[in-house]
PDB file of C-alpha atoms and ligand atoms in Angstrom:
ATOM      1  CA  UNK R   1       0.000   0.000   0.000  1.00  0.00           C
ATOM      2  CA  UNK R   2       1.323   3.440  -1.028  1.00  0.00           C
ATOM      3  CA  UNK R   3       1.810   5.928   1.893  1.00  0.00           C
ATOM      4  CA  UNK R   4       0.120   9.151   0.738  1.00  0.00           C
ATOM      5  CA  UNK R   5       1.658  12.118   2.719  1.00  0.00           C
ATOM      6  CA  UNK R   6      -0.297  15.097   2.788  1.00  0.00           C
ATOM      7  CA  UNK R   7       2.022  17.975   3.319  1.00  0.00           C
ATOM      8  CA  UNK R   8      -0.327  20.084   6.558  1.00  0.00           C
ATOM      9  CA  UNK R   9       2.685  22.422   7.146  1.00  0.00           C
ATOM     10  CA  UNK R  10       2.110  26.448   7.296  1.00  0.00           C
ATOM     11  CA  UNK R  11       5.330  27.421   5.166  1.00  0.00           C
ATOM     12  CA  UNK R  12       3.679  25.390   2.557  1.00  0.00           C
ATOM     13  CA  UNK R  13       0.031  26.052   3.052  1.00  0.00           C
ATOM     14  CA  UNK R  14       1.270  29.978   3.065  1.00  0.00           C
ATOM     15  CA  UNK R  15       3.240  29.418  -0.348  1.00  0.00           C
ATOM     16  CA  UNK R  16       0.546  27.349  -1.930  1.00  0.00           C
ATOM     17  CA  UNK R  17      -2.087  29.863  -1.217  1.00  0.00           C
ATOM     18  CA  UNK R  18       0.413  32.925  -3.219  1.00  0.00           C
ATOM     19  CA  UNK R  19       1.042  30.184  -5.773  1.00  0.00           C
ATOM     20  CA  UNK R  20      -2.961  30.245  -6.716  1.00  0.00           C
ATOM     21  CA  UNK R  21      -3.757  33.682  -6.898  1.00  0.00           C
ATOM     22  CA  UNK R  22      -4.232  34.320 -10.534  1.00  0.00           C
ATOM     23  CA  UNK R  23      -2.315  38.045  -9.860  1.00  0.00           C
ATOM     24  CA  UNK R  24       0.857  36.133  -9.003  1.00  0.00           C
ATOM     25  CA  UNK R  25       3.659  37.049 -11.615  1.00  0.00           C
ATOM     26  CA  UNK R  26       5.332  34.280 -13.472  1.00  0.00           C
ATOM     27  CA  UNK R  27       8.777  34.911 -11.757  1.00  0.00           C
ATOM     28  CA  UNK R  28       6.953  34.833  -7.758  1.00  0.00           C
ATOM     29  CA  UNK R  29       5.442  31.323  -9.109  1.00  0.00           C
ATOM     30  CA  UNK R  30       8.360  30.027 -10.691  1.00  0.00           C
ATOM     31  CA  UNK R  31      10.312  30.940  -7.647  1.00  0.00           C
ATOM     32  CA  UNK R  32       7.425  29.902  -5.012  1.00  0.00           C
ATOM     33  CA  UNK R  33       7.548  25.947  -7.469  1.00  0.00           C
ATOM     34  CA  UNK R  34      11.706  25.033  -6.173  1.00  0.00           C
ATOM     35  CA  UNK R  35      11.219  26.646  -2.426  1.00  0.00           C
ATOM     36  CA  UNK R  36       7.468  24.244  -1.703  1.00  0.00           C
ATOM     37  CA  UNK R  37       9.434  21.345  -3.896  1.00  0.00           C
ATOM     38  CA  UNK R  38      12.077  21.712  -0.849  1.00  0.00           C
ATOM     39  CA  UNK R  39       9.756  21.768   1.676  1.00  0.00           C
ATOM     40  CA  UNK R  40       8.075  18.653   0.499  1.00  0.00           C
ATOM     41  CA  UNK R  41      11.599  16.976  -0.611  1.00  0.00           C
ATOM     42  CA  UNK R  42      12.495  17.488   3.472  1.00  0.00           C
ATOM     43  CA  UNK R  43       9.721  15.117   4.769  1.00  0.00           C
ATOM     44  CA  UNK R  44      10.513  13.056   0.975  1.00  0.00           C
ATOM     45  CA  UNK R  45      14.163  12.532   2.300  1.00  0.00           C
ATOM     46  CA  UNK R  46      13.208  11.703   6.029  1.00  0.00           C
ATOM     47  CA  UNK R  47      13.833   8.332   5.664  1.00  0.00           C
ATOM     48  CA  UNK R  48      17.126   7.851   3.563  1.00  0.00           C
ATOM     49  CA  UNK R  49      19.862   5.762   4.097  1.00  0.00           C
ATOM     50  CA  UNK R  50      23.092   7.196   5.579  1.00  0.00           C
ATOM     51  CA  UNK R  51      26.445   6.231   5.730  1.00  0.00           C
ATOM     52  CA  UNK R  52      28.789   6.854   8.633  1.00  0.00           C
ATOM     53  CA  UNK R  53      31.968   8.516   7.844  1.00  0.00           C
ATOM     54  CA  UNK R  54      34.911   9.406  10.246  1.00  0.00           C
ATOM     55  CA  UNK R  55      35.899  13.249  10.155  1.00  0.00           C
ATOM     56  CA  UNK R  56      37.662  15.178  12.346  1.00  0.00           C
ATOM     57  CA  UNK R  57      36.623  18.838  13.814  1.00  0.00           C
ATOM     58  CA  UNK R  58      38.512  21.544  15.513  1.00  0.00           C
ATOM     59  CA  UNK R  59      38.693  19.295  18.630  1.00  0.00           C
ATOM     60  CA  UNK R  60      38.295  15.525  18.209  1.00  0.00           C
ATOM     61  CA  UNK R  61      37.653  12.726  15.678  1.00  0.00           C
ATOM     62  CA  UNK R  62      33.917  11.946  15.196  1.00  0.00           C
ATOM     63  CA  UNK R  63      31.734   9.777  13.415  1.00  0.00           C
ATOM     64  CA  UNK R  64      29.745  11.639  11.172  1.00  0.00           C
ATOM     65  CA  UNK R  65      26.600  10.632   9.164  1.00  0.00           C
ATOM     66  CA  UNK R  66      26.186  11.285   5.077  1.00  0.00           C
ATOM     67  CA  UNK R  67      23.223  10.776   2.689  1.00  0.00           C
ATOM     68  CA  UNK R  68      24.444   8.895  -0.254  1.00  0.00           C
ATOM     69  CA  UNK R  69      24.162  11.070  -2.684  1.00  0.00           C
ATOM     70  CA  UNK R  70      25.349   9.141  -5.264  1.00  0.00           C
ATOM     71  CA  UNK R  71      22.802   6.813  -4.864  1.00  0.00           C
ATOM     72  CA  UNK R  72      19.878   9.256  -5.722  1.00  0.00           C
ATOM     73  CA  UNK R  73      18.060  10.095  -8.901  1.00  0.00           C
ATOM     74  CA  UNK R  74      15.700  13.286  -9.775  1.00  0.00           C
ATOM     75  CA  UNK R  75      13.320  12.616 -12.435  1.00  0.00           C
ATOM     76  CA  UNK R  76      10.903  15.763 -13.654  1.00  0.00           C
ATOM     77  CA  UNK R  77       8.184  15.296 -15.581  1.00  0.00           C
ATOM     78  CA  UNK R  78       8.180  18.000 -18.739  1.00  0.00           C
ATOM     79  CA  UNK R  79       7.780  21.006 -18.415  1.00  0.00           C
ATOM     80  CA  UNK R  80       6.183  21.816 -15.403  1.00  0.00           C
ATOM     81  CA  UNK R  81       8.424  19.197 -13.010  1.00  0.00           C
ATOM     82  CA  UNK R  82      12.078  20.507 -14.059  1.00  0.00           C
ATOM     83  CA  UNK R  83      11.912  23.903 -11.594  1.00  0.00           C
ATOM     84  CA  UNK R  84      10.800  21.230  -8.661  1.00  0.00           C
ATOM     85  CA  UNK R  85      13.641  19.846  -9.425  1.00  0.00           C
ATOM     86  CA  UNK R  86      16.005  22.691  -9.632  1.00  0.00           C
ATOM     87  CA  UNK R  87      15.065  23.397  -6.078  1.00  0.00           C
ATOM     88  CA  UNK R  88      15.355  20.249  -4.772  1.00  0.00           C
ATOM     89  CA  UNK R  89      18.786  20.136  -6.386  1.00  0.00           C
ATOM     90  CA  UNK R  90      19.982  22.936  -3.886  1.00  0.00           C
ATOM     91  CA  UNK R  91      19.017  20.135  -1.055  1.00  0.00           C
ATOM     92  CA  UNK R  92      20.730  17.354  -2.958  1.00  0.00           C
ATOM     93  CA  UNK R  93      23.657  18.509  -5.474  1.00  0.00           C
ATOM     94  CA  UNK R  94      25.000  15.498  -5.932  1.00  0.00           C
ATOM     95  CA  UNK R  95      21.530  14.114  -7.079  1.00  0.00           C
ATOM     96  CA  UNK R  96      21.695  12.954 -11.495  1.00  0.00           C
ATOM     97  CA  UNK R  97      18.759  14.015 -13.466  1.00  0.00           C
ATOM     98  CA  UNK R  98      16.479  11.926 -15.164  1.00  0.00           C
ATOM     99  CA  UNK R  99      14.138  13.672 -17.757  1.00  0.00           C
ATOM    100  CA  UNK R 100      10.471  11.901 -19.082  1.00  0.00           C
ATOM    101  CA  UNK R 101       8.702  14.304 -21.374  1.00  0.00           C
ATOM    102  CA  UNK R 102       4.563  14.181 -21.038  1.00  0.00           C
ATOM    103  CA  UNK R 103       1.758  16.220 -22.271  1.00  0.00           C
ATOM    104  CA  UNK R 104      -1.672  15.613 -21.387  1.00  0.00           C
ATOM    105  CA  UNK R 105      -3.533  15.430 -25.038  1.00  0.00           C
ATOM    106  CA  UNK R 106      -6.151  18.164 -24.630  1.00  0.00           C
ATOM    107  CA  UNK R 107      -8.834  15.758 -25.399  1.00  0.00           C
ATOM    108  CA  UNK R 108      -8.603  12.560 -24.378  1.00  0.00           C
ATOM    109  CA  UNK R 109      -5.919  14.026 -21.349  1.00  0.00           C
ATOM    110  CA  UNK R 110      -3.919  10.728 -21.813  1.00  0.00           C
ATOM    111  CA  UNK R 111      -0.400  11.348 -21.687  1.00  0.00           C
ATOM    112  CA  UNK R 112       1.662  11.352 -24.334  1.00  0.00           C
ATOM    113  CA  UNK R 113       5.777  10.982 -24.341  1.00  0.00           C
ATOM    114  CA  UNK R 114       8.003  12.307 -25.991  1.00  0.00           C
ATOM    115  CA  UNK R 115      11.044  12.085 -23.871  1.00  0.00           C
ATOM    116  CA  UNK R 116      12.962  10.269 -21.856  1.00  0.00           C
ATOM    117  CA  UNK R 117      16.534  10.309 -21.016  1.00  0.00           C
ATOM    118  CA  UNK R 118      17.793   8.427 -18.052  1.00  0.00           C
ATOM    119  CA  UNK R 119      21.056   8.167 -15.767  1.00  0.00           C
ATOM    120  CA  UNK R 120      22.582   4.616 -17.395  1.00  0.00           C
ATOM    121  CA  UNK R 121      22.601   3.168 -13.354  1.00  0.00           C
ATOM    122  CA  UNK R 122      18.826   4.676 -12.626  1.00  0.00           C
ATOM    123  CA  UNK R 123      17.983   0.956 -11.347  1.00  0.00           C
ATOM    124  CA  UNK R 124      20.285   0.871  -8.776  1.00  0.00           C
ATOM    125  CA  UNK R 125      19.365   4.076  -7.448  1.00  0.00           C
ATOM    126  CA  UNK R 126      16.337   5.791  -5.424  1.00  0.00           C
ATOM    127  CA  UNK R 127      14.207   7.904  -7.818  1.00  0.00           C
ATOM    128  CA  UNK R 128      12.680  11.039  -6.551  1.00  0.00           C
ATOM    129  CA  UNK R 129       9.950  11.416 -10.047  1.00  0.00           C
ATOM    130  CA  UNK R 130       8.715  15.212  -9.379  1.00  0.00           C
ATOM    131  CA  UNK R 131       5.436  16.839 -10.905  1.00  0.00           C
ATOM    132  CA  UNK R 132       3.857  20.000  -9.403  1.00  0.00           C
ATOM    133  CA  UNK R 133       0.288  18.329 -10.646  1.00  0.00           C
ATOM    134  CA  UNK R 134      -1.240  15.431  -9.709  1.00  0.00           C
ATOM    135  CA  UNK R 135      -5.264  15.681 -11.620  1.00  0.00           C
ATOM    136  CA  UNK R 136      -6.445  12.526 -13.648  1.00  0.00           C
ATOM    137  CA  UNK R 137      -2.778  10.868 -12.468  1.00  0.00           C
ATOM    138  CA  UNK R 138      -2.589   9.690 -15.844  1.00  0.00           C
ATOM    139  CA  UNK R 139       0.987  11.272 -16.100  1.00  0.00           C
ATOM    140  CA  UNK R 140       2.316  10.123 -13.263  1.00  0.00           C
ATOM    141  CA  UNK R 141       1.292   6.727 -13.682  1.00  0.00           C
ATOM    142  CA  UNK R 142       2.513   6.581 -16.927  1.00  0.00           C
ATOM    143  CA  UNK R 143       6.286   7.827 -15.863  1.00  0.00           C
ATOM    144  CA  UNK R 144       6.067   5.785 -13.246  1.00  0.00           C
ATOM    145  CA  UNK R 145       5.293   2.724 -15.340  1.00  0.00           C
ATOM    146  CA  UNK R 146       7.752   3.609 -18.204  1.00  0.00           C
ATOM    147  CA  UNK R 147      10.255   3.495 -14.974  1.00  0.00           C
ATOM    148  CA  UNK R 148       9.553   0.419 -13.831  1.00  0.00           C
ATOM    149  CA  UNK R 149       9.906  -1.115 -17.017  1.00  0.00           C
ATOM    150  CA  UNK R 150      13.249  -0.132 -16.990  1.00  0.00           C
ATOM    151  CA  UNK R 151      14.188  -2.236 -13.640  1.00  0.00           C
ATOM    152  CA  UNK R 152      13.440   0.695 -11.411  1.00  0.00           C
ATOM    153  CA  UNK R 153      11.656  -0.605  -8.072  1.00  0.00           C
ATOM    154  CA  UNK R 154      12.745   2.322  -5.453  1.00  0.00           C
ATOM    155  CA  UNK R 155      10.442   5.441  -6.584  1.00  0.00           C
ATOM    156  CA  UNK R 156       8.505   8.144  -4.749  1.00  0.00           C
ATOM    157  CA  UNK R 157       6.116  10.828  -5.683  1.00  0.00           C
ATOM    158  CA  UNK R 158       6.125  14.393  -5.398  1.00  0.00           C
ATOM    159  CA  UNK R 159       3.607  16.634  -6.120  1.00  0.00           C
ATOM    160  CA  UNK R 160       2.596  20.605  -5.174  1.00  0.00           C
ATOM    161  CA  UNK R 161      -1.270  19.969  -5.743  1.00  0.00           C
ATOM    162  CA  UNK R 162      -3.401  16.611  -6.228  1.00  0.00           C
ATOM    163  CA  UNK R 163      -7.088  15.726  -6.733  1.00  0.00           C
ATOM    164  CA  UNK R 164      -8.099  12.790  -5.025  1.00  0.00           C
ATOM    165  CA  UNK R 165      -9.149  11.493  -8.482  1.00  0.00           C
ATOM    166  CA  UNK R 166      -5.226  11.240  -9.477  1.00  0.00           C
ATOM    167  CA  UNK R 167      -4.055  10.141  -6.060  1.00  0.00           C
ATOM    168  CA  UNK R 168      -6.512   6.926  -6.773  1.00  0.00           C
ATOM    169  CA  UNK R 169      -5.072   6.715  -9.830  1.00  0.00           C
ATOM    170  CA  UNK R 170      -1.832   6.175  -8.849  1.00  0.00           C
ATOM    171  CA  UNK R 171      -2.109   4.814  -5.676  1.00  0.00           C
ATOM    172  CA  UNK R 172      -4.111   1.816  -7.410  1.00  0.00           C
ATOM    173  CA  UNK R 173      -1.739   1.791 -10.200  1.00  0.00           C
ATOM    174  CA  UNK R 174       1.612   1.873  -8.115  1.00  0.00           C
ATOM    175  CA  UNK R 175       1.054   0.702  -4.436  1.00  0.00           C
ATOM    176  CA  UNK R 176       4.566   0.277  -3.663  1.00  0.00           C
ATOM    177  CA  UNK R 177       4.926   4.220  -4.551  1.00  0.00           C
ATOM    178  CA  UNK R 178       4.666   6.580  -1.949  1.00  0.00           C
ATOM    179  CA  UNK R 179       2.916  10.511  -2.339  1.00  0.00           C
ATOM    180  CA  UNK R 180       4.170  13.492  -1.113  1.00  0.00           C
ATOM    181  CA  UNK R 181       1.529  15.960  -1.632  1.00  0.00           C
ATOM    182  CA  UNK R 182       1.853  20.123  -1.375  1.00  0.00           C
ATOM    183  CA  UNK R 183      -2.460  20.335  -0.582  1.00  0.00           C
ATOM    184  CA  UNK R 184      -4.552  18.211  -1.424  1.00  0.00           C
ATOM    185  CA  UNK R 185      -7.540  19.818  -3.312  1.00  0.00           C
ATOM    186  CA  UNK R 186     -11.217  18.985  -4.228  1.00  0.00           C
ATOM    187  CA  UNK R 187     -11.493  17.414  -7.730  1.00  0.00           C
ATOM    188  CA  UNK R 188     -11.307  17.901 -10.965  1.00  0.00           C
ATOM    189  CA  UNK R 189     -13.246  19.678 -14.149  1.00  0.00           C
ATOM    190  CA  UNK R 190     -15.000  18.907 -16.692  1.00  0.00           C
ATOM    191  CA  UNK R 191     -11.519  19.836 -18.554  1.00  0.00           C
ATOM    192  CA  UNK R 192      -9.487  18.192 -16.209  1.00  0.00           C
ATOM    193  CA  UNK R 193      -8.567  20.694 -14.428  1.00  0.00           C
ATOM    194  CA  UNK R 194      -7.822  20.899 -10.493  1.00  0.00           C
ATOM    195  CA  UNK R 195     -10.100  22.883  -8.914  1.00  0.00           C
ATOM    196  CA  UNK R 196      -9.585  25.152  -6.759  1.00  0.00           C
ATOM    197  CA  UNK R 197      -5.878  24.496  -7.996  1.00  0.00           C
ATOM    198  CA  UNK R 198      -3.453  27.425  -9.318  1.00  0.00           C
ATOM    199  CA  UNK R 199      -4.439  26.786 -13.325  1.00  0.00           C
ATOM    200  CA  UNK R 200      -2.012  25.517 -15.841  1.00  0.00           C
ATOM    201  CA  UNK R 201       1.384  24.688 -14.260  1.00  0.00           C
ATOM    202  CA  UNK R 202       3.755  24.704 -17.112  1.00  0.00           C
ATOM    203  CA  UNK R 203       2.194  27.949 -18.915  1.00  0.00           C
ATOM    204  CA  UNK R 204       2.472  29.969 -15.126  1.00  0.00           C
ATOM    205  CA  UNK R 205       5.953  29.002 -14.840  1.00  0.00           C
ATOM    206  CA  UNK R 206       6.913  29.651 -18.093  1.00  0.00           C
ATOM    207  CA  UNK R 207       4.657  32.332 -18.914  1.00  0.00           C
ATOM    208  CA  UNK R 208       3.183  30.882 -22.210  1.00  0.00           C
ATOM    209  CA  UNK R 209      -0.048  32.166 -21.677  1.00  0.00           C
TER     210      UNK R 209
HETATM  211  O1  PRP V   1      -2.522  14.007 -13.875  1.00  0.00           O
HETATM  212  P1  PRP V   1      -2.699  14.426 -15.293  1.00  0.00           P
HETATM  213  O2  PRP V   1      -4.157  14.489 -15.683  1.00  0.00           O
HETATM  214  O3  PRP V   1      -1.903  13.600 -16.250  1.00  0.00           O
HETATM  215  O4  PRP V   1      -2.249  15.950 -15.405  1.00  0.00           O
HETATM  216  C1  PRP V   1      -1.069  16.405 -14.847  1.00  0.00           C
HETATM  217  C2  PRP V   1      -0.087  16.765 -15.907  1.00  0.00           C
HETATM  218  O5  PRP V   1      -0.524  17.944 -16.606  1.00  0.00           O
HETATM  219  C3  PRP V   1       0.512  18.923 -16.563  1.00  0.00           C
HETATM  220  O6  PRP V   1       1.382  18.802 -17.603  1.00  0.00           O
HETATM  221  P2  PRP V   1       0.995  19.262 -19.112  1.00  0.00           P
HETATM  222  O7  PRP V   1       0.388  18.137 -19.862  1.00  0.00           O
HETATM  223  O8  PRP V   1       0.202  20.516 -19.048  1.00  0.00           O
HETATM  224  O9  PRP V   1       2.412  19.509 -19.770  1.00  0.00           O
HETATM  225  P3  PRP V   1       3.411  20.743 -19.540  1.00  0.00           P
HETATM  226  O10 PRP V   1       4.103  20.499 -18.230  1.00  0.00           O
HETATM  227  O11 PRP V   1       4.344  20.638 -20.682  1.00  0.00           O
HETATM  228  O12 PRP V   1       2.618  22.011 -19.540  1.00  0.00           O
HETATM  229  C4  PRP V   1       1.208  18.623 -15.251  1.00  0.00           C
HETATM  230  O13 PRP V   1       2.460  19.220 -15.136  1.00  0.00           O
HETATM  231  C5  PRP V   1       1.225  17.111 -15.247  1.00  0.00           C
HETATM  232  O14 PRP V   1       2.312  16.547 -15.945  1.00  0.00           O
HETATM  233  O1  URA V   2      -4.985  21.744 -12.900  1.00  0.00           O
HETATM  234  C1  URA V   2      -4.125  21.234 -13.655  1.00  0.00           C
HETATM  235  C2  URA V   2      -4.280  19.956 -14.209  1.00  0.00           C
HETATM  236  C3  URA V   2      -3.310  19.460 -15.001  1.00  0.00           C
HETATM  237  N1  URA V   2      -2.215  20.221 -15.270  1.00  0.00           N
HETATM  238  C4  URA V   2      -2.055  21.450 -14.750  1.00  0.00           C
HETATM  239  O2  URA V   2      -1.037  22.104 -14.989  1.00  0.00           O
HETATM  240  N2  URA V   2      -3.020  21.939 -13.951  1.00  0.00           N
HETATM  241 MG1   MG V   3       0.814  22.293 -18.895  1.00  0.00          MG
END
């Protein structure tokens, strides 16, 4: 069973709530995307494996304790997931990048891909796979599954905004995946849309609209 982490912290309830005003510029929003992405990546993190390494301070020798950087992957979904990832990046430089390009066809809103470009050793390492939207889930499960099918078995979720619709979705889909969720909002329209949500991700960080 997935663990589906709802994200009840005031930082990020305070950031969300700027992130949905339709005033917001494109620059606040893009900013606003990386710092909630770090918030959520905190609790994402909480229960990595470290490694203990000996180091010395300005008095003693110690054992210290490191994350294994190495041993992590970041993988946005296009557009909208790469500035979740930038920001998460600050936490975690040592993090590689995976990229899987999705759009939702207008229509139908099945994804469709058109990218993907993967670290060479992405099965033996954790995979962070970052979206700010969660709606139909149809993305996410879709990444998710074109992961798996490349040996990858170590894979969480992180999202800025969900409707329960998607987190069915891919909880049903991928119950060995856990959620991290920003809010988790009422449901979708007729379009597919989350409502109340903060509109089209991708066009208000990049301003194509
Ligand atoms: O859960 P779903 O119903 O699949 O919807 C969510 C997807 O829609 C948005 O991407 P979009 O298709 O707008 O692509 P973009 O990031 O290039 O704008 C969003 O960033 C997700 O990837
Ligand atoms: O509300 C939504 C739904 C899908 N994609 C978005 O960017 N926003
Ligand atoms: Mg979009």
């Amino acid at each position: 069973m997935s663990k589906v982490i709802i994200m009840n912290h005031p930082l990020i309830q305070h950031k969300i709530g700027i992130m949905r005003r339709k005033t917001t510029s494109t620059k606040e929003f893009r900013d606003l995307v990386s710092e909630v992405a770090m918030l959520i990546c905190y609790e994402a993190t909480r229960e990595l494996p470290l490694a203990e390494v000996e180091i010395e301070t300005p008095l003693v020798k110690t054992i210290a304790h490191e994350i294994e950087g190495k041993k992590l992957c970041i993988v946005p979904i296009l557009r909208a997931g790469l500035h979740m990832a930038d920001g998460i990046l600050n936490l975690i430089p040592n993090a590689k990048v995976g990229h899987i390009g999705l759009y939702r066809d207008e229509k139908t809103l099945e994804p469709v891909e058109y990218f993907c470009k993967l670290p060479a050793d992405a099965d033996e390492r954790e995979i962070f796979v970052v979206d700010p939207m969660l709606a139909t889930g149809g993305s996410a499960d879709a990444a998710i599954a074109l992961l798996k099918k490349r040996g990858i078995t170590k894979i969480h979720f992180l999202c800025l905004i969900a409707a329960p619709e998607g987190v069915k979705r891919l909880t049903s889909a991928h119950p060995d995946v856990d959620v991290y969720i920003g809010a988790l909002d009422e449901r979708l329209n007729e379009s597919g849309y989350i409502l109340p949500g903060l509109g089209d991700a991708g066009d208000r960080i990049y301003g194509t609209k």
